[in-house]
Each structure stands twice: as C-alpha cells, then as structure tokens.
Amino acid sequence: MGLAPATPLYSLHKLEKEFVTDVLTGCPTLEDLGVKLTRIEDRAPWELKPYRQGAYYEEYLGEFADPEPPPTVSAVS
C-alpha cells in the first residue's frame, strides 16, 4: 500500500510509528535471554561478502581482505 498512487492508508512508516514503542512491558529482552547484541558495522562485511563476489567490479587477488568469521555462540548451561 505504501506504493499506491494516492495517499496510502497504510505504509511501513505509519505502522512502525504507531505500533512500535521504546517502553518495556516486562517481557524479557534479547539481553535477558543471553543474546549478545552486535553492531551492524561489525557484522556487515561478513554478511555482504557473498554478494560482492558476483558484482561487476573485478577485484585483484588480495585487494580486499577476507572478513573475519563472526564469533560462535556456545550454549549456556
């Protein structure tokens, strides 16, 4: 609906604005569940590497360093 030619009744921006809040409701957060949050800047090179291989730019061998694999998460017992 966000791409409708007239003024749309619903859009992703409107849904996010009306139904997402920063107020905690007592539910456990990701940090409470043991999930370690990472910044997108630290994760992006690893996630985007497969897409860069098929790009139009032909890189020279060794021009870009291979990204480090993300840390593994061990189960907490």
XYZ file of N, CA and C in Angstrom:
231
model
N 0.815 -1.201 0.000
C 0.000 0.000 0.000
C 0.855 1.260 0.000
N 2.111 1.175 0.450
C 2.960 2.353 0.504
C 3.312 2.881 -0.871
N 3.162 2.052 -1.908
C 3.487 2.479 -3.266
C 2.249 2.862 -4.075
N 1.112 2.970 -3.416
C -0.122 3.337 -4.099
C -0.003 4.764 -4.635
N -0.666 5.059 -5.781
C -0.536 6.392 -6.369
C -1.150 7.500 -5.518
N -2.187 7.205 -4.770
C -2.815 8.231 -3.925
C -2.210 8.135 -2.518
N -2.731 8.908 -1.602
C -2.261 8.849 -0.222
C -2.649 7.494 0.367
N -1.669 6.673 0.728
C -1.992 5.323 1.214
C -2.545 5.353 2.633
N -3.448 4.402 2.899
C -3.986 4.266 4.250
C -2.928 3.680 5.178
N -2.143 2.751 4.665
C -1.114 2.094 5.456
C 0.221 2.182 4.726
N 1.273 2.354 5.472
C 2.622 2.296 4.939
C 3.503 1.712 6.036
N 4.690 1.266 5.662
C 5.586 0.705 6.667
C 5.963 1.745 7.714
N 6.142 2.991 7.277
C 6.480 4.060 8.220
C 5.346 4.283 9.213
N 4.110 4.296 8.728
C 2.972 4.536 9.612
C 2.788 3.385 10.596
N 2.948 2.151 10.125
C 2.822 1.014 11.031
C 3.898 1.053 12.107
N 5.123 1.357 11.714
C 6.205 1.415 12.694
C 5.983 2.542 13.696
N 5.530 3.687 13.204
C 5.322 4.846 14.069
C 4.211 4.594 15.087
N 3.163 3.894 14.684
C 2.017 3.712 15.561
C 2.127 2.497 16.478
N 2.889 1.484 16.088
C 2.837 0.243 16.833
C 4.163 -0.186 17.459
N 5.217 0.589 17.277
C 6.490 0.273 17.907
C 6.773 1.332 18.954
N 7.149 0.880 20.128
C 7.415 1.805 21.216
C 8.707 1.401 21.910
N 9.311 2.339 22.604
C 10.519 2.060 23.363
C 10.218 1.707 24.812
N 8.954 1.669 25.189
C 8.565 1.374 26.560
C 8.572 -0.133 26.762
N 9.336 -0.599 27.752
C 9.387 -2.030 28.047
C 8.119 -2.445 28.766
N 7.626 -3.644 28.458
C 6.369 -4.117 29.029
C 6.568 -5.245 30.024
N 7.797 -5.487 30.458
C 8.047 -6.559 31.406
C 8.441 -7.866 30.745
N 8.357 -7.933 29.442
C 8.779 -9.124 28.723
C 10.306 -9.167 28.701
N 10.887 -10.373 28.639
C 12.351 -10.441 28.594
C 12.886 -9.842 27.302
N 14.002 -9.151 27.414
C 14.651 -8.582 26.249
C 15.636 -9.597 25.696
N 16.245 -9.290 24.566
C 17.235 -10.196 23.993
C 18.415 -10.375 24.939
N 18.824 -9.323 25.617
C 19.934 -9.429 26.551
C 19.569 -10.316 27.736
N 18.304 -10.288 28.172
C 17.859 -11.170 29.249
C 17.898 -12.633 28.822
N 17.718 -12.883 27.545
C 17.725 -14.247 27.026
C 19.126 -14.729 26.693
N 20.137 -13.905 26.928
C 21.514 -14.314 26.700
C 22.036 -14.029 25.311
N 21.334 -13.196 24.544
C 21.775 -12.860 23.203
C 22.703 -11.655 23.293
N 23.916 -11.799 22.776
C 24.860 -10.693 22.776
C 24.612 -9.868 21.513
N 24.299 -8.596 21.698
C 23.991 -7.723 20.576
C 25.291 -7.274 19.903
N 25.257 -7.180 18.583
C 26.418 -6.708 17.838
C 25.995 -5.524 16.981
N 26.967 -4.675 16.663
C 26.696 -3.528 15.813
C 26.667 -3.992 14.358
N 25.853 -3.359 13.533
C 25.744 -3.732 12.122
C 27.055 -3.458 11.397
N 27.803 -2.444 11.838
C 29.079 -2.138 11.203
C 30.088 -3.274 11.385
N 29.984 -4.004 12.496
C 30.888 -5.121 12.736
C 30.463 -6.372 11.973
N 29.210 -6.500 11.684
C 28.670 -7.707 11.057
C 28.542 -7.588 9.538
N 28.425 -6.374 9.010
C 28.132 -6.156 7.592
C 29.158 -6.747 6.633
N 30.471 -6.623 6.864
C 31.403 -7.208 5.890
C 31.215 -8.708 5.720
N 30.939 -9.389 6.785
C 30.736 -10.841 6.712
C 29.436 -11.175 5.964
N 28.383 -10.444 6.220
C 27.089 -10.724 5.597
C 27.076 -10.346 4.120
N 27.795 -9.301 3.729
C 27.743 -8.813 2.360
C 28.800 -9.427 1.451
N 29.724 -10.195 1.975
C 30.791 -10.792 1.177
C 30.255 -11.653 0.030
N 29.248 -12.516 0.231
C 28.763 -13.332 -0.893
C 28.209 -12.495 -2.038
N 27.629 -11.360 -1.746
C 27.048 -10.524 -2.788
C 28.127 -9.748 -3.530
N 29.239 -9.457 -2.869
C 30.307 -8.721 -3.517
C 31.039 -9.595 -4.535
N 31.039 -10.912 -4.344
C 31.739 -11.798 -5.260
C 31.137 -11.751 -6.655
N 29.822 -11.535 -6.763
C 29.173 -11.519 -8.061
C 28.979 -10.124 -8.612
N 29.623 -9.132 -8.043
C 29.437 -7.755 -8.503
C 30.160 -7.542 -9.837
N 29.936 -6.414 -10.432
C 30.526 -6.109 -11.728
C 32.001 -5.734 -11.618
N 32.415 -5.322 -10.460
C 33.808 -4.921 -10.278
C 34.673 -6.166 -10.092
N 35.688 -6.317 -10.899
C 36.607 -7.440 -10.769
C 37.770 -7.011 -9.889
N 37.804 -7.514 -8.686
C 38.879 -7.139 -7.784
C 40.149 -7.922 -8.097
N 41.263 -7.318 -7.786
C 42.539 -8.002 -7.951
C 42.737 -8.968 -6.789
N 43.479 -10.016 -7.013
C 43.729 -11.008 -5.981
C 44.402 -10.339 -4.786
N 43.770 -10.442 -3.640
C 44.310 -9.862 -2.420
C 44.017 -8.392 -2.235
N 43.200 -7.792 -3.109
C 42.901 -6.366 -2.968
C 42.086 -6.101 -1.710
N 41.133 -6.964 -1.437
C 40.311 -6.839 -0.239
C 40.617 -8.011 0.680
N 40.751 -7.727 1.937
C 40.988 -8.789 2.908
C 39.700 -9.574 3.124
N 39.834 -10.883 3.307
C 38.669 -11.696 3.619
C 38.174 -11.317 5.010
N 36.860 -11.194 5.189
C 36.353 -10.790 6.504
C 36.528 -11.918 7.514
N 36.708 -11.508 8.750
C 36.816 -12.489 9.827
C 35.432 -13.100 10.066
N 35.375 -14.408 10.305
C 34.072 -15.007 10.596
C 33.531 -14.480 11.926
N 32.209 -14.380 12.062
C 31.644 -13.879 13.326
C 31.904 -14.875 14.433
N 31.926 -14.417 15.670
C 32.171 -15.325 16.780
C 31.020 -16.303 16.946
N 31.369 -17.503 17.343
C 30.332 -18.504 17.572
C 29.790 -18.333 18.983
N 28.550 -18.705 19.156
C 27.900 -18.589 20.449
C 27.739 -19.984 21.004
N 28.300 -20.207 22.174
C 28.158 -21.519 22.805
C 26.925 -21.506 23.697
N 26.339 -22.669 23.824
C 25.132 -22.796 24.649
C 25.505 -22.600 26.117
N 24.739 -21.792 26.796
C 24.967 -21.549 28.224
C 24.159 -22.564 28.994
N 24.847 -23.306 29.834
C 24.114 -24.330 30.615
C 23.891 -23.894 32.026
